[in-house]
Coordinates of C-alpha atoms and ligand atoms in Angstrom, one line a residue:
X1 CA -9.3 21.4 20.8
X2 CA -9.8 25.0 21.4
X3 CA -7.5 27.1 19.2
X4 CA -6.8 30.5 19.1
X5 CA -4.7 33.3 17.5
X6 CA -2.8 36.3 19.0
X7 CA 0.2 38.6 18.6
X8 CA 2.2 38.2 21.5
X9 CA 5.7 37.5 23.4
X10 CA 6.6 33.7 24.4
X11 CA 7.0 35.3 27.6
X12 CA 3.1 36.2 28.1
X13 CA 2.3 32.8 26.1
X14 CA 0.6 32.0 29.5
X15 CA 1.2 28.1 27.9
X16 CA 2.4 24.7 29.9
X17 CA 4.3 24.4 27.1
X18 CA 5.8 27.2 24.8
X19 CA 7.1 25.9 20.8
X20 CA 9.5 28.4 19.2
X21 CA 11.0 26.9 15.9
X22 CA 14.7 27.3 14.9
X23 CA 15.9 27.4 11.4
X24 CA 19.4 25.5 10.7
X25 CA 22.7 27.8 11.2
X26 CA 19.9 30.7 12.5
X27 CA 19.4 32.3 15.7
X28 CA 16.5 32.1 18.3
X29 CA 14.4 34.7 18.9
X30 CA 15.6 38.0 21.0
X31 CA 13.4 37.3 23.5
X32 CA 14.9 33.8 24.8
X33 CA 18.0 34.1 22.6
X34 CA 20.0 34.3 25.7
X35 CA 18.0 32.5 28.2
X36 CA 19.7 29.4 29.8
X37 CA 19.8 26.5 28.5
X38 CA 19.3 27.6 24.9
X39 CA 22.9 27.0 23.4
X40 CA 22.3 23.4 23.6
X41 CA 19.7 23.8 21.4
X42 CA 19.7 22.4 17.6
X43 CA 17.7 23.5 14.3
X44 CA 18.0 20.4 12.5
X45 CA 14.8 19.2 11.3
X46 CA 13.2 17.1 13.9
X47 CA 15.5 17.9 16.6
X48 CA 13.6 18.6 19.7
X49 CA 14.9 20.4 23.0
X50 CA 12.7 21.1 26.0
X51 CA 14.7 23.5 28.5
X52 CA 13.4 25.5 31.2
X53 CA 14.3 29.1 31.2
X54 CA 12.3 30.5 33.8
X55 CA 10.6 32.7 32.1
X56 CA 8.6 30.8 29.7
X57 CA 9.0 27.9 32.4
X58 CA 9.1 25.3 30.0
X59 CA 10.2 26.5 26.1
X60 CA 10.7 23.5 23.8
X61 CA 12.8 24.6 20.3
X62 CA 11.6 22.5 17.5
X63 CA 14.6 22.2 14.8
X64 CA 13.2 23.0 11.5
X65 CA 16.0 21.9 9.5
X66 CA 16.7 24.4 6.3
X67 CA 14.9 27.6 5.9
X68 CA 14.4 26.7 1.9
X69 CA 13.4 23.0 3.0
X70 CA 10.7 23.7 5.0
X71 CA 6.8 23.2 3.8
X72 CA 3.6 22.6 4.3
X73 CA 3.8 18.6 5.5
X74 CA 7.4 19.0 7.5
X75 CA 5.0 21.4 9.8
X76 CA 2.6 18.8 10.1
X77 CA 5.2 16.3 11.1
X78 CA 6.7 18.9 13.2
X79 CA 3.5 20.1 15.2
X80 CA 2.7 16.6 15.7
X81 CA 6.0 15.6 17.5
X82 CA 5.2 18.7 19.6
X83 CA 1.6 17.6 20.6
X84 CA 3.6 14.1 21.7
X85 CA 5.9 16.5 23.5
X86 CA 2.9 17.9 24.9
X87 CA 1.6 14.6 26.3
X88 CA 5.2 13.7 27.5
X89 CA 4.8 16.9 30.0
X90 CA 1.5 16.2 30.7
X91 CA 0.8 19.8 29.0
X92 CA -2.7 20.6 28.8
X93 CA -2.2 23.9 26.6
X94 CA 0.6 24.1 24.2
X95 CA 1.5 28.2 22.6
X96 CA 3.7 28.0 19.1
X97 CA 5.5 30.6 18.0
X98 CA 4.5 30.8 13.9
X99 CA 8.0 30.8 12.4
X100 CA 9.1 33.0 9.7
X101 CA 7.7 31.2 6.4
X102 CA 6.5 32.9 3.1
X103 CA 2.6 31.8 3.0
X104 CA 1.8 32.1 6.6
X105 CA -1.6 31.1 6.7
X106 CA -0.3 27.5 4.9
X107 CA 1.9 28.0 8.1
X108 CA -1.6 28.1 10.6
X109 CA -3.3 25.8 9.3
X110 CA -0.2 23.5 9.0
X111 CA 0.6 23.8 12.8
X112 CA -3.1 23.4 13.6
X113 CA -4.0 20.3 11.3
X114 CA -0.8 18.4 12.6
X115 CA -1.7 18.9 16.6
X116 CA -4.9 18.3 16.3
X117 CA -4.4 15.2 14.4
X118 CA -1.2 14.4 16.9
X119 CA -2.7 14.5 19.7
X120 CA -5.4 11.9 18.5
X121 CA -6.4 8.9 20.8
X122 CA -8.7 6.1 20.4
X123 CA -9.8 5.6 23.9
X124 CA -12.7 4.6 24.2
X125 CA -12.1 1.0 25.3
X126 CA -9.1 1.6 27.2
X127 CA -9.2 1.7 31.1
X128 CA -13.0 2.4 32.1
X129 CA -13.4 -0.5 34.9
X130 CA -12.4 1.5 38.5
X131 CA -8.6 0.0 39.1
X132 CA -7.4 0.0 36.0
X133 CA -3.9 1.8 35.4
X134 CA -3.2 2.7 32.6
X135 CA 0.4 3.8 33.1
X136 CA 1.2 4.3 29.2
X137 CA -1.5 6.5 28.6
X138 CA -1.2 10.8 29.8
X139 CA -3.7 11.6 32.1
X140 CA -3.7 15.2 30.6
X141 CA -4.8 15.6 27.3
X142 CA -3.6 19.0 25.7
X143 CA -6.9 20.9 25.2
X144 CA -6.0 24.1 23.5
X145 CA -3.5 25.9 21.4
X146 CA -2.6 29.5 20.4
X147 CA -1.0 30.2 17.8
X148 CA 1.4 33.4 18.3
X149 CA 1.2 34.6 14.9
X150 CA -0.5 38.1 13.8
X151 CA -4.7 38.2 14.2
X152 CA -5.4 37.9 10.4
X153 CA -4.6 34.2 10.7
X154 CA -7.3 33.7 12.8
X155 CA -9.9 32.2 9.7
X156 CA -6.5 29.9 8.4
X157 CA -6.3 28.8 12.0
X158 CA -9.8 27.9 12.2
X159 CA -10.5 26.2 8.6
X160 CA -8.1 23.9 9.7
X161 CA -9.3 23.1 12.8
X162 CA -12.9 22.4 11.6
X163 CA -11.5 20.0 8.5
X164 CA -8.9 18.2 11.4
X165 CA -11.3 17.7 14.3
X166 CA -13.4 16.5 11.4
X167 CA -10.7 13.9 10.0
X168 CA -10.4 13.0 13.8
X169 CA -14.6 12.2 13.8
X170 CA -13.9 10.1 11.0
X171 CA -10.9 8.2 12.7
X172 CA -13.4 7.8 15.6
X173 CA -16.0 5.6 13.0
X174 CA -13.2 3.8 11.6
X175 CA -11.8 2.6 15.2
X176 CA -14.7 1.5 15.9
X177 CA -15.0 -2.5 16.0
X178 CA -17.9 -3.5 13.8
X179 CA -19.9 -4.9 17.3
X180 CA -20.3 -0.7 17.9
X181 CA -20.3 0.7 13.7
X182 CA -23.0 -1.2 12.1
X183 CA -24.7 0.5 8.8
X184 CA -27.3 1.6 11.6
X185 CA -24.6 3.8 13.4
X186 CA -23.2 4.9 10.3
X187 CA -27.0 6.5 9.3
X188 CA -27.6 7.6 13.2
X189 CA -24.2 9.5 12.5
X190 CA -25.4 11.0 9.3
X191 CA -28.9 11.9 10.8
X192 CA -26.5 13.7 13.9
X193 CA -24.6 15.7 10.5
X194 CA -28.2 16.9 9.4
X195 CA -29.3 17.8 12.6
X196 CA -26.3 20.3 13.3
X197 CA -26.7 22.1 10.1
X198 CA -29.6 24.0 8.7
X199 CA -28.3 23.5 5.2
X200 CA -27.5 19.1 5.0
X201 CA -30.8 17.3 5.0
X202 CA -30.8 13.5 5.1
X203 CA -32.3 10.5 3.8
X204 CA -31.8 7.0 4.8
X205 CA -33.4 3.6 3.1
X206 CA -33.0 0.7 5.1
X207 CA -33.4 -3.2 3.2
X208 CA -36.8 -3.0 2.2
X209 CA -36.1 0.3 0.4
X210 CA -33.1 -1.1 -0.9
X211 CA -34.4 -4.3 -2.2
X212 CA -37.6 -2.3 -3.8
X213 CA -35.6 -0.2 -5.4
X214 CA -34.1 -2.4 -7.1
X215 CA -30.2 -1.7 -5.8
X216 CA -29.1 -5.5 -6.5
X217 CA -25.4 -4.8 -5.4
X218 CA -26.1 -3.6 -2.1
X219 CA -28.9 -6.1 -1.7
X220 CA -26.9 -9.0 -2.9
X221 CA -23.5 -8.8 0.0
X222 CA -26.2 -7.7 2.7
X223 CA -27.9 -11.0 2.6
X224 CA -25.5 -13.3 3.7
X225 CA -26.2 -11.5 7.3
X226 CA -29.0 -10.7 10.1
X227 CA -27.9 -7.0 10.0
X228 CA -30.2 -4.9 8.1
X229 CA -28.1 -2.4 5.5
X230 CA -28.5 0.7 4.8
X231 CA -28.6 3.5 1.9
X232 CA -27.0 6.9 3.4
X233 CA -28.0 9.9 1.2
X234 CA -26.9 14.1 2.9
X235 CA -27.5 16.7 0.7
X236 CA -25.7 19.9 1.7
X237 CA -27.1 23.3 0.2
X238 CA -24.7 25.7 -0.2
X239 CA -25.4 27.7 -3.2
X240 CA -22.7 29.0 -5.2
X241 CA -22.2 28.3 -9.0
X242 CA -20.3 25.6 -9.2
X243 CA -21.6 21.5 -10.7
X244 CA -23.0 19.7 -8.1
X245 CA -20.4 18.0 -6.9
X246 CA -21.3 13.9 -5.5
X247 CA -19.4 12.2 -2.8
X248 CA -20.0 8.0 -2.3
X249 CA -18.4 6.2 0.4
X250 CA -17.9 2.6 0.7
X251 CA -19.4 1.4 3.9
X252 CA -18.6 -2.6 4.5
X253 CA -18.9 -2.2 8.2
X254 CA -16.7 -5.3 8.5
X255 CA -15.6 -7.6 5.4
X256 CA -15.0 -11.3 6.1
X257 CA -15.0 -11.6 2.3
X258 CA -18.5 -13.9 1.8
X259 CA -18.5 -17.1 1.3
X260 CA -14.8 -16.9 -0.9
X261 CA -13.7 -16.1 3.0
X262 CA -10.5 -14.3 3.5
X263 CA -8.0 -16.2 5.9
X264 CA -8.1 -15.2 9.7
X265 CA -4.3 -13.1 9.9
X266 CA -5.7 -9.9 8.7
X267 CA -9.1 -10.3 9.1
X268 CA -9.7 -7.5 12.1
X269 CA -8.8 -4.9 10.0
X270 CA -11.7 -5.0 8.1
X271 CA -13.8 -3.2 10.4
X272 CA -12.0 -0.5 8.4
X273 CA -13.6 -1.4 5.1
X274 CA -15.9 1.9 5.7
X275 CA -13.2 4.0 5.9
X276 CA -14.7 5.5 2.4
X277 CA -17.7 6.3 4.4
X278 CA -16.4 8.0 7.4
X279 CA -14.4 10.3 4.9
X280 CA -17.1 11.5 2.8
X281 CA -19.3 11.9 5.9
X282 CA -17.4 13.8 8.1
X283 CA -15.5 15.5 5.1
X284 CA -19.2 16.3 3.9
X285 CA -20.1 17.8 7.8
X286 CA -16.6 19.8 7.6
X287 CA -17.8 21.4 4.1
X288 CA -21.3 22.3 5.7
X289 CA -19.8 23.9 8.9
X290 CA -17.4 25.9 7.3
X291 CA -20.8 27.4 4.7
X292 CA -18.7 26.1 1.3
X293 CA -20.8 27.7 -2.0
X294 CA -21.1 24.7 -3.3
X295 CA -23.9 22.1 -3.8
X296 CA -23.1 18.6 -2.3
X297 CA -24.8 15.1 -2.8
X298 CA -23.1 12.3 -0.7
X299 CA -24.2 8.7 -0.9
X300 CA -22.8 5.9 1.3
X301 CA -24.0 2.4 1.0
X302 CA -23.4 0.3 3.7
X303 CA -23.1 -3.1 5.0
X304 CA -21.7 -6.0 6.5
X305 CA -20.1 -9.1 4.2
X306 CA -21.1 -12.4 5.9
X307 CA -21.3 -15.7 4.7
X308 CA -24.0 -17.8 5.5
X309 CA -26.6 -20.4 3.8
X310 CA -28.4 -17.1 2.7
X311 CA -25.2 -15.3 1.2
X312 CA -24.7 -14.5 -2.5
X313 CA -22.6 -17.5 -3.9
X314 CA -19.9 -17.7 -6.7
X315 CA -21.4 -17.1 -9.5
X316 CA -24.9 -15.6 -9.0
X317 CA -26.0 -13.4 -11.0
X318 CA -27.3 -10.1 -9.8
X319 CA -29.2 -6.9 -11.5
X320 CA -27.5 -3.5 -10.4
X321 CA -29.8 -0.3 -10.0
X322 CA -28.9 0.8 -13.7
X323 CA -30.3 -2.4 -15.2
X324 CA -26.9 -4.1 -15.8
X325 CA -26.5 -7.4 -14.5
X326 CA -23.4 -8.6 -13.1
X327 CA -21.8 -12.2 -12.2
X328 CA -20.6 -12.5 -8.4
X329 CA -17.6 -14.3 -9.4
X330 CA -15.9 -13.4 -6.0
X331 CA -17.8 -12.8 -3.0
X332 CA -14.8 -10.7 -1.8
X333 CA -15.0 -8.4 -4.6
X334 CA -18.3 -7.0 -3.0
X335 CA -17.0 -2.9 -2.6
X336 CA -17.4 -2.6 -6.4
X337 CA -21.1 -3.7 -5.8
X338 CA -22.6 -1.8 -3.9
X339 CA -20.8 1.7 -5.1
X340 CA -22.3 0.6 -8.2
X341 CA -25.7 0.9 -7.2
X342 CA -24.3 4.4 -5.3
X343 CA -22.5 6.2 -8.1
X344 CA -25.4 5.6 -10.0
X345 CA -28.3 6.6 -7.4
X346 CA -25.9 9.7 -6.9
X347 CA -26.1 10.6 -10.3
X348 CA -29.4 10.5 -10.5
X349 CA -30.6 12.7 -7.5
X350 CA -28.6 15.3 -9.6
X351 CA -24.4 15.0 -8.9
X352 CA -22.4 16.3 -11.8
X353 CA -19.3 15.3 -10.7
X354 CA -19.1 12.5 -8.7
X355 CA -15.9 11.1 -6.7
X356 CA -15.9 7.5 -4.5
X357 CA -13.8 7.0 -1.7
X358 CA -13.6 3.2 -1.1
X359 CA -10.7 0.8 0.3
X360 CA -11.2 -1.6 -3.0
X361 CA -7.9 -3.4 -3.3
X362 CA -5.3 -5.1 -1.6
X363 CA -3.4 -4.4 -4.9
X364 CA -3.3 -0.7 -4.1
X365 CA -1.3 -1.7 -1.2
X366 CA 0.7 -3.1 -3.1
X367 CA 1.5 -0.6 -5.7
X368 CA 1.8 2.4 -3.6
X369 CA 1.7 1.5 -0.4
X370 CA 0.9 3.9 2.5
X371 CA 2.4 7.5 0.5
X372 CA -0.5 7.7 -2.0
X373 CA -3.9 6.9 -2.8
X374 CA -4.6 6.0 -6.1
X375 CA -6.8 8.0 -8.2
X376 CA -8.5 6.6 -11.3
X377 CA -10.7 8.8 -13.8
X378 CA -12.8 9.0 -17.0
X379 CA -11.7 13.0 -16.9
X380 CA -8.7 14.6 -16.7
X381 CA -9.8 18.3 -15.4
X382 CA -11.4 16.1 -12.0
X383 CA -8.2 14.2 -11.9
X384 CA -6.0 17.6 -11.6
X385 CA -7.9 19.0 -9.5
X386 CA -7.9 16.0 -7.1
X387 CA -4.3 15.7 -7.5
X388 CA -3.8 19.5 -6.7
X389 CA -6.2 19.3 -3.6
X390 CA -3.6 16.6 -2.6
X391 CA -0.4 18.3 -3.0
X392 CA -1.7 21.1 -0.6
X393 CA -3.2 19.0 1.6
X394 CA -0.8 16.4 1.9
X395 CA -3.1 13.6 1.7
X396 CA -1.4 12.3 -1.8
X397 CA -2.8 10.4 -4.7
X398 CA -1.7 9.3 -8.1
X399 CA -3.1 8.6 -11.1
X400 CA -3.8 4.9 -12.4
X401 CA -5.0 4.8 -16.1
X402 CA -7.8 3.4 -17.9
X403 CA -7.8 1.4 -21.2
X404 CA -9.8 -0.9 -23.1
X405 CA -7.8 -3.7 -22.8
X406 CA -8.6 -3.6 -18.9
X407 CA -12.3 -3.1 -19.5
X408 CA -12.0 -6.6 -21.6
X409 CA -11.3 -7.9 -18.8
X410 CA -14.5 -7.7 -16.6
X411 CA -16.7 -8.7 -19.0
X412 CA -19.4 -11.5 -18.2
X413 CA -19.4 -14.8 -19.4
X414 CA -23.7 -14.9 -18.9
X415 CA -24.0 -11.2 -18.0
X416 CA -23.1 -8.0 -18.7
X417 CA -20.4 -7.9 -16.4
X418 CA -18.1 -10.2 -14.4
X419 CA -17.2 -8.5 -10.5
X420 CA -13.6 -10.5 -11.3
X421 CA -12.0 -9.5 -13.7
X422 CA -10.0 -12.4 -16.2
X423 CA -7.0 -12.0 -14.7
X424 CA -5.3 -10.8 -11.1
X425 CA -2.8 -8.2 -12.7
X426 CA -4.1 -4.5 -12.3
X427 CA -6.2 -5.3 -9.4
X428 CA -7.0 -1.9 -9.1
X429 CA -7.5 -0.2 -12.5
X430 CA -9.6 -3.4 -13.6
X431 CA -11.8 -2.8 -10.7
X432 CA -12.3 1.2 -11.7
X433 CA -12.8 -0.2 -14.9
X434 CA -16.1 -1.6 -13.5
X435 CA -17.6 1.4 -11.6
X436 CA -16.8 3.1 -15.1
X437 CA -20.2 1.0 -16.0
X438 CA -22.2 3.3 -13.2
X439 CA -21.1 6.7 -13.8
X440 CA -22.5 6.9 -18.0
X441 CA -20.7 10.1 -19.0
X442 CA -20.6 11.8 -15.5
X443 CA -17.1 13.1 -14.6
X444 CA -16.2 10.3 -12.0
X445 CA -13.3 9.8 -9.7
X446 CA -12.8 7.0 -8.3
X447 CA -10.0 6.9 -5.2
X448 CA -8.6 4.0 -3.6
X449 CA -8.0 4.2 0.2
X450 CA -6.7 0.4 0.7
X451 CA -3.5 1.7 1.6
X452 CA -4.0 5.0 3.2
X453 CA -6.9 4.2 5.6
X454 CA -4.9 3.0 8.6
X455 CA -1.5 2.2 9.5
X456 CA 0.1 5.0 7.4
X457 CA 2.6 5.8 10.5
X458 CA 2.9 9.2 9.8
X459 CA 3.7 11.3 12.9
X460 CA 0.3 12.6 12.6
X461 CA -1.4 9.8 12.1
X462 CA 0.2 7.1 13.8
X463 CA -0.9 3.4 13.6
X464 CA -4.7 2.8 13.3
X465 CA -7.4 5.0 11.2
X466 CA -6.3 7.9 9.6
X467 CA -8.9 9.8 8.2
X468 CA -7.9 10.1 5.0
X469 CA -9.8 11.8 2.3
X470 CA -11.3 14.5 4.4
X471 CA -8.6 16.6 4.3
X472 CA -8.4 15.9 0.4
X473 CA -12.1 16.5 -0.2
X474 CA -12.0 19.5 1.9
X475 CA -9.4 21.2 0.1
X476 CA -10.7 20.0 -3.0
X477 CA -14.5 21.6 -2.5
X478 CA -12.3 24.6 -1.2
X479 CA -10.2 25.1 -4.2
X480 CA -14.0 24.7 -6.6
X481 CA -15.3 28.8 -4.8
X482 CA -12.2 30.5 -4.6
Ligands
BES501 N1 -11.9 -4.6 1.4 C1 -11.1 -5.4 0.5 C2 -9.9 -4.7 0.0 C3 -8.8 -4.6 1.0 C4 -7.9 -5.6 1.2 C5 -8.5 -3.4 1.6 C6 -6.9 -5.5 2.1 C7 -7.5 -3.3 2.5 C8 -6.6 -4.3 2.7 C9 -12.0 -5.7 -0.8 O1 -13.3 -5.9 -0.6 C10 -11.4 -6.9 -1.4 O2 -11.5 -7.9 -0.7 N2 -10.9 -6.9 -2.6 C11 -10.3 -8.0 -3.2 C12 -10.8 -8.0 -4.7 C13 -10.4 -9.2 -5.4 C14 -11.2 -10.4 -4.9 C15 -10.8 -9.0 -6.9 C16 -8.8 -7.9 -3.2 O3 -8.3 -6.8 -3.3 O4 -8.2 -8.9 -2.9
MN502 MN1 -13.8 -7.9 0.0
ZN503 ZN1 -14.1 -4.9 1.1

C-alpha cells in the first residue's frame, strides 16, 4: 500500500474516503463541524458514521470513545474497521485525519499497521477461472493512504508500513496450502530476502547436508515423506554494537502428526505449522529493509511430517546435532526436534541471544488462548525485553516458568532425553524444558505461537494467518539500537 504524510485540510484530502476521529462528549473539527449530516454523528469507541457533506464527498467519523481511553491497539482496531469501511465503498484511497493523541508518531504508525493489516486478503485461489463472480469480494482494493498529520511523521509512517506489509508476506506463506509452501518454497522465499538486500546473505542445506551433518531431529520427521527438507540459514549484517541476536523458525510445512496421526477435524490447519518460519523470515527481511544496527542470524528448519513405512516410529531413538540422543516417544511431538538441531546450529554460526518462534502446543491454546503468546526463558533481561516489545506492539506474550521438576519430566528411559515428557500437564513449559537442552548457556527465548498464528479474530487480523511475531521481533530488534 502506498502511504504518505502531509499537513493538510480534509477538504483538499483529494481521498474516496476521508477518516476524521471524534473523541466522546468532544467536537468535530472546524472545518466539517457544521457540515450536514454531522450531528448524527457519535464518538463512542467503534461507532462509525459515513455521511456525505459535499465537500469532502464522503467523510466517515470514527468514534474514538474516551480521550484518556484511547491507545496504541484501540487505533489498530479502529483503522482496521475503516480499511473494511473502505472496501464497503469500494474506496481505493482512504486520507485520516491523525487525531489529537500525546505520542503522535505511536499515533502513525498505529493507523498505518492496522490498515495495512485490515485490508489483508488471501486471494489467490479465489475466482481466477473467466465467469466466476465473486459477489462477496470488493473489486477495488484500497491502494494508498495519507495520513494528514504534520511531515515529521513521515519515518513513523513508514516503519510501520515496512514491518506491516511485511507481517502481511508472512500471512501470504502461512495461507498457503502445503501443495504450494513446501520446505523448497520456504528456501526460494529466503533466497528472494537475500537477493533484495545487499546486507542478508543466504545459505540453504537440503537432506544430504542435513543428514551429513548430522542434524538427527530434522532428519528423523523428514523421512517419513518423498519431500526433500530443508535447513534455512540468512544472515543480515547490520553492524551496530549490540549481541548477535538469533531468530529460529519452526517450519513443518504441514503436520499430520507421523505415524501417532492426529484425527482428521483439525487436520487442515496444519499447513500453518510454519507459522514460526514465516515470522522470523519476513520479520528478518523487515529488519534488513529498514538498515537495523544490529547483527542477525535466522535459522528455519523445515519439513513436512508424514507417516509412511519409512517414518520415524514410537520409540526410535535419534542423535540431535549436539550429540544428545533423544527417544521419539510421539511422532507428533516433532517441532521440538528439529528446532533442536536449529537452536543449536544457530548458536554455533555465532548467535548470542537466540529466540524461536514455533506453534509447539495445543496446550498453549489452551492456557492462553488467542490474547497471548507464551514466552518461556532461561533469562530474565531477554524475557523483559520480549515482553516490552509486546506491550508496544500489541502482539502480547506472557511468561511460562521453568523448573526442575518439569525438566524431570523429559528425561529418557534409554536416552538422554524423551520428546514426551512423563506426563500431559504443562504441555507447554515441559516442551521448553527440552529445547533448554540446545541452547547450553546461550540466552534463549522460546515463544509459542499455537494460539496466536491464525484465527485470533482481531479486527486486524481476521480469521486465517496472522502474522504474528513480526511485529514483536521488529519492535524488539528496534528497541536493542535506540
Ligand atoms: N503443531 C503441533 C501443535 C499444535 C496443535 C499447534 C494444535 C496448533 C494447534 C505440534 O507439533 C504438536 O502436535 N504438539 C503436540 C505435542 C504432544 C504430542 C506432546 C500437542 O501439543 O498435542
Ligand atoms: Mn505435531
Ligand atoms: Zn507441529
Amino acid at each position: 500500500m502506498k502511504i504518505d504524510v502531509r499537513q493538510g485540510s480534509l477538504q483538499d484530502a483529494d481521498a474516496a474516503l476521508v477518516a476524521v476521529g471524534l473523541y466522546e462528549g468532544e467536537a468535530l473539527p472546524e472545518e466539517v463541524a457544521d457540515a450536514p449530516g454531522v450531528g448524527d454523528a457519535k464518538g463512542s469507541f467503534r461507532t462509525m458514521t459515513r455521511i456525505y457533506p459535499g465537500d469532502p464527498e464522503r467523510l466517515l467519523v470514527v468514534g474514538l470513545g474516551a480521550r484518556d481511553k484511547l491507545d496504541a491497539e484501540k487505533l489498530r482496531v479502529l483503522a482496521a474497521l475503516v480499511a473494511a469501511e473502505a472496501a464497503k465503498v469500494e474506496a481505493a484511497s482512504l486520507a485520516w485525519a491523525l487525531p489529537a493523541y500525546e505520542d503522535e508518531a505511536a499515533a502513525a504508525e498505529a493507523i498505518v499497521t492496522g490498515t495495512i493489516l485490515g485490508a489483508y486478503r488471501y486471494d489467490r485461489f479465489k475466482g481466477k477461472s473467466d465467469g466466476e463472480d465473486e459477489e462477496d469480494e470488493p473489486k477495488v482494493r484500497l491502494g494508498s493512504l495519507s495520513l494528514l498529520a504534520p511531515a515529521e511523521l513521515a519515518g513513523a509512517a513508514e516503519t510501520a508500513r515496512v514491518y506491516s506489509e511485511a507481517a502481511n508476506r508472512a500471512r501470504d506463506l502461512q495461507e498457503a496450502p502445503a501443495n504450494f509452501a513446501k520446505p523448497e518454497d520456504l528456501a526460494a522465499r529466503a533466497e528472494e530476502i537475500a537477493a533484495g538486500n545487499d546486507n542478508v546473505t543466504v545459505e540453504i542445506l537440503d537432506g544430504d547436508a542435513i543428514r551429513a551433518k548430522g542434524m538427527g531431529g530434522l532428519a528423523a520427521v523428514s523421512q517419513g515423506g518423498p519431500v526433500d527438507p530443508r535447513l534455512i540459514v540468512l544472515r543480515y549484517a547490520g553492524g551496530g554494537d549490540s549481541p548477535t541476536l538469533g531468530f529460529v523458525g519452526k517450519g513443518v510445512t504441514f503436520d499430520t502428526g507421523g505415524i501417532v496421526l492426529k484425527p482428521g477435524a483439525g487436520m487442515p490447519d496444519m499447513k500453518f505449522d510454519m507459522s514460526g518460519a514465516s515470522a522470523v523470515l519476513e520479520a528478518t527481511a523487515a529488519i534488513a529493509e529498514l538498515g537495523l544496527p544490529i547483527d542477525l542470524i535466522t535459522v528455519v528448519p523445515s519439513t513436512e511430517n508424514m507417516p509412511s513405512g519409512t517414518a520415524v516410529k514410537p520409540g526410535d531413538v535419534i542423535t540431535q546435532y549436539n550429540g544428545k540422543t533423544v527417544e521419539v516417544n510421539n511422532t507428533d511431538a516433532e517441532g521440538r526436534l528439529i528446532l533442536a538441531d536449529a537452536l543449536a546450529y544457530a548458536i554455533e554460526l555465532g548467535a548470542e541471544r537466540v529466540i524461536d518462534m514455533a506453534t509447539l502446543t495445543g496446550a498453549v491454546v489452551i492456557a492462553l488462548g488467542s490474547t497471548y503468546a507464551a514466552v518461556v526463558s532461561n533469562d530474565d533481561e531477554l524475557a523483559g525485553e520480549i515482553g516490552a516489545a509486546g506491550e508496544e506492539s500489541g502482539e502480547l506474550v506472557w511468561r511460562l516458568p521453568l523448573h526442575d521438576e518439569y525438566r524431570d519430566l523429559m528425561k529418557g528411559t534409554v536416552a538422554d532425553l524423551s520428546n514426551l515428557a512423563k506426563k500431559r500437564e504443562a504441555g507447554t513449559i515441559t516442551a521448553s524444558a527440552f529445547l533448554e537442552h540446545f541452547v547450553a548457556d546461550t540466552p534463549w527465548a522460546h515463544i509459542d505461537i499455537a494460539g496466536t498464528a491464525w484465527d485470533v479474530n482481531r479486527a486486524y487480523t481476521g480469521k486465517g494467518g496472522s502474522g504474528y511475531g513480526v511485529r514483536l521481533l521488529v519492535q524488539l530488534a528496534r528497541d536493542l539500537v535506540d
